Every structure is written in C-alpha cells, then in structure tokens.
XYZ file of N, CA, C and O in Angstrom:
308
model
N 185.129 86.949 59.828
C 184.780 85.558 59.774
C 184.507 85.086 61.193
O 185.359 85.170 62.050
N 183.321 84.585 61.344
C 182.903 84.229 62.679
C 183.218 82.802 63.058
O 183.882 82.045 62.345
N 182.708 82.471 64.223
C 182.952 81.132 64.744
C 182.222 80.069 63.934
O 182.673 78.928 63.855
N 181.104 80.415 63.326
C 180.374 79.460 62.491
C 181.185 79.030 61.289
O 181.242 77.841 60.952
N 181.826 79.997 60.648
C 182.686 79.679 59.501
C 183.872 78.822 59.942
O 184.236 77.860 59.266
N 184.449 79.159 61.082
C 185.577 78.391 61.603
C 185.149 76.965 61.935
O 185.880 76.012 61.669
N 183.968 76.811 62.473
C 183.460 75.489 62.801
C 183.208 74.660 61.546
O 183.541 73.473 61.494
N 182.661 75.286 60.519
C 182.382 74.577 59.264
C 183.682 74.153 58.581
O 183.819 73.011 58.140
N 184.648 75.057 58.505
C 185.927 74.732 57.876
C 186.640 73.628 58.659
O 187.194 72.685 58.079
N 186.604 73.703 59.975
C 187.224 72.670 60.795
C 186.568 71.315 60.618
O 187.249 70.288 60.540
N 185.243 71.300 60.526
C 184.531 70.038 60.322
C 184.858 69.439 58.958
O 185.036 68.218 58.833
N 184.951 70.283 57.940
C 185.292 69.796 56.597
C 186.703 69.213 56.593
O 186.936 68.128 56.045
N 187.648 69.905 57.212
C 189.016 69.390 57.274
C 189.088 68.087 58.063
O 189.789 67.151 57.679
N 188.354 68.018 59.158
C 188.345 66.813 59.978
C 187.756 65.627 59.219
O 188.320 64.529 59.222
N 186.654 65.848 58.534
C 186.031 64.768 57.770
C 186.883 64.359 56.567
O 186.986 63.174 56.245
N 187.482 65.330 55.894
C 188.339 64.996 54.752
C 189.565 64.221 55.219
O 189.997 63.269 54.574
N 190.135 64.619 56.352
C 191.270 63.881 56.901
C 190.894 62.455 57.272
O 191.652 61.513 57.028
N 189.710 62.279 57.846
C 189.248 60.928 58.194
C 189.020 60.093 56.937
O 189.334 58.899 56.907
N 188.487 60.705 55.883
C 188.278 59.992 54.626
C 189.600 59.568 54.013
O 189.744 58.428 53.558
N 190.573 60.473 54.009
C 191.876 60.159 53.426
C 192.571 59.063 54.230
O 193.197 58.172 53.666
N 192.437 59.113 55.551
C 193.041 58.064 56.393
C 192.356 56.716 56.180
O 193.000 55.671 56.247
N 191.068 56.730 55.918
C 190.324 55.484 55.769
C 190.514 54.832 54.405
O 190.511 53.612 54.295
N 190.635 55.637 53.368
C 190.724 55.116 52.007
C 191.943 55.669 51.268
O 191.794 56.365 50.259
N 193.162 55.357 51.707
C 194.335 55.943 51.039
C 194.550 55.402 49.634
O 195.025 56.121 48.758
N 194.192 54.147 49.396
C 194.413 53.580 48.054
C 193.494 54.221 47.021
O 193.879 54.379 45.869
N 192.299 54.604 47.421
C 191.388 55.294 46.519
C 191.951 56.653 46.130
O 191.907 57.045 44.959
N 192.516 57.349 47.092
C 193.122 58.655 46.814
C 194.321 58.493 45.878
O 194.509 59.277 44.950
N 195.122 57.455 46.091
C 196.273 57.210 45.221
C 195.808 56.888 43.807
O 196.396 57.354 42.821
N 194.744 56.097 43.664
C 194.224 55.774 42.324
C 193.745 57.024 41.601
O 194.012 57.198 40.405
N 193.062 57.902 42.302
C 192.587 59.147 41.690
C 193.772 60.022 41.299
O 193.790 60.616 40.212
N 194.774 60.096 42.156
C 195.954 60.905 41.855
C 196.716 60.352 40.650
O 197.173 61.115 39.794
N 196.835 59.039 40.567
C 197.524 58.443 39.410
C 196.738 58.641 38.128
O 197.316 58.870 37.063
N 195.410 58.547 38.213
C 194.583 58.777 37.027
C 194.712 60.217 36.550
O 194.796 60.474 35.345
N 194.755 61.160 37.474
C 194.924 62.561 37.091
C 196.310 62.800 36.498
O 196.471 63.575 35.557
N 197.294 62.098 37.032
C 198.645 62.246 36.501
C 198.747 61.661 35.092
O 199.369 62.246 34.209
N 198.122 60.520 34.858
C 198.145 59.909 33.522
C 197.397 60.752 32.504
O 197.757 60.788 31.333
N 196.344 61.424 32.961
C 195.576 62.278 32.059
C 196.280 63.597 31.778
O 195.831 64.372 30.938
N 197.359 63.851 32.485
C 198.092 65.089 32.271
C 197.531 66.267 33.026
O 197.886 67.407 32.758
N 196.648 66.017 33.982
C 196.034 67.106 34.735
C 196.876 67.556 35.914
O 196.762 68.692 36.357
N 197.702 66.657 36.433
C 198.475 67.002 37.621
C 199.719 66.136 37.687
O 199.754 65.031 37.161
N 200.721 66.661 38.372
C 201.881 65.865 38.716
C 201.822 65.673 40.211
O 201.844 66.634 40.981
N 201.680 64.449 40.636
C 201.495 64.174 42.044
C 202.548 63.169 42.503
O 202.406 61.978 42.254
N 203.571 63.626 43.190
C 204.588 62.680 43.662
C 204.051 61.732 44.730
O 204.569 60.643 44.900
N 202.993 62.126 45.432
C 202.439 61.270 46.472
C 201.853 59.990 45.883
O 201.803 58.964 46.547
N 201.417 60.044 44.641
C 200.880 58.846 44.004
C 201.976 57.813 43.779
O 201.709 56.620 43.764
N 203.204 58.266 43.639
C 204.311 57.334 43.420
C 204.930 56.857 44.726
O 205.566 55.813 44.761
N 204.793 57.637 45.777
C 205.455 57.305 47.035
C 204.654 56.339 47.893
O 205.139 55.885 48.909
N 203.444 56.042 47.528
C 202.672 55.056 48.268
C 201.677 55.664 49.238
O 201.497 56.875 49.316
N 201.050 54.790 49.975
C 199.958 55.227 50.838
C 200.440 55.865 52.138
O 199.655 56.507 52.820
N 201.712 55.688 52.497
C 202.199 56.287 53.737
C 202.108 57.809 53.693
O 201.683 58.443 54.663
N 202.468 58.409 52.566
C 202.391 59.861 52.440
C 200.948 60.338 52.434
O 200.642 61.403 52.967
N 200.075 59.554 51.836
C 198.659 59.921 51.815
C 198.087 59.863 53.232
O 197.321 60.729 53.639
N 198.469 58.843 53.984
C 197.993 58.750 55.371
C 198.552 59.880 56.222
O 197.865 60.388 57.111
N 199.781 60.286 55.968
C 200.344 61.405 56.704
C 199.585 62.691 56.379
O 199.280 63.489 57.265
N 199.250 62.880 55.117
C 198.447 64.024 54.722
C 197.093 63.997 55.419
O 196.623 65.017 55.923
N 196.458 62.832 55.456
C 195.167 62.702 56.124
C 195.251 62.984 57.604
O 194.362 63.624 58.182
N 196.315 62.538 58.246
C 196.442 62.793 59.682
C 196.672 64.272 59.963
O 196.128 64.816 60.921
N 197.442 64.937 59.117
C 197.656 66.375 59.294
C 196.350 67.138 59.087
O 196.011 68.039 59.868
N 195.600 66.781 58.062
C 194.302 67.427 57.841
C 193.360 67.188 59.012
O 192.657 68.099 59.455
N 193.349 65.975 59.524
C 192.487 65.654 60.653
C 192.869 66.410 61.910
O 192.002 66.905 62.638
N 194.160 66.539 62.176
C 194.614 67.257 63.366
C 194.297 68.743 63.256
O 193.809 69.355 64.216
N 194.544 69.329 62.106
C 194.217 70.751 61.907
C 192.711 70.975 62.030
O 192.266 71.940 62.653
N 191.923 70.072 61.461
C 190.474 70.177 61.577
C 190.008 70.039 63.001
O 189.115 70.775 63.457
N 190.589 69.113 63.747
C 190.212 68.927 65.145
C 190.558 70.149 65.982
O 189.742 70.598 66.799
N 191.725 70.709 65.770
C 192.112 71.920 66.499
C 191.179 73.076 66.156
O 190.747 73.830 67.030
N 190.821 73.201 64.882
C 189.934 74.274 64.455
C 188.542 74.120 65.069
O 187.952 75.092 65.540
N 188.023 72.906 65.090
C 186.696 72.665 65.660
C 186.696 72.921 67.163
O 185.794 73.568 67.696
N 187.714 72.434 67.849
C 187.760 72.603 69.309
C 187.902 74.072 69.675
O 187.229 74.555 70.598
N 188.740 74.815 68.960
C 188.875 76.238 69.267
C 187.595 77.000 68.945
O 187.247 77.952 69.648
N 186.871 76.583 67.918
C 185.590 77.224 67.613
C 184.564 76.919 68.696
O 183.768 77.788 69.073
N 184.570 75.708 69.203
C 183.622 75.356 70.262
C 183.905 76.104 71.556
O 182.985 76.410 72.314
N 185.171 76.402 71.828
C 185.526 77.168 73.020
C 185.449 78.678 72.794
O 185.689 79.450 73.713
N 185.141 79.103 71.582
C 184.960 80.512 71.286
C 186.250 81.283 71.036
O 186.294 82.478 71.215
N 187.286 80.601 70.620
C 188.573 81.256 70.344
C 188.633 81.536 68.842
O 188.603 80.633 68.031
N 188.740 82.822 68.488
C 188.836 83.221 67.087
C 190.251 83.028 66.586
O 191.208 83.208 67.321
N 190.389 82.685 65.318
C 191.711 82.551 64.723
C 192.224 83.882 64.216
O 193.389 84.073 64.072
N 191.328 84.801 63.933
C 191.747 86.142 63.505
C 191.181 87.155 64.437
O 190.108 87.211 64.802
C-alpha cells in the first residue's frame, strides 16, 4: 500500500471527522433512527452530542496525522 492510498484514507478520515464535528445532531438522529429500526444498538445516540464530537475529533486527528505523514513520505507499513 503506497503513499497514495495512505493519503486518500487520511483525507477521508479528516473530512469525515470534520463532518461529524460540524453536524453532531444529524449523526445522533441517524443513529437513533437505526436503533429504532433494530439495525444497530448505539449507546452514543443516548449519551448526547459530546460523545459524537469526541468521535469526530479523534477521526479528524487520525486523518490529519495520516495525511501529514503521507505528504512527508513516511509509510505506515
């Protein structure tokens, strides 16, 4: 897996983290709808938007680290 794949995965994680941080209530609504439909059990939907924002920040940080290391040419494997 080359640096291009690492860059793409990092960008996706970074953008998804930014989306989750920007719209936590939308993510909670989707999680609650999936839980009501019986598709998933999601405790984060019950705990509020703080956990969703924490998830988004972790995704964003991992994505940022992945993108920066790919830009500097550091392989993860």
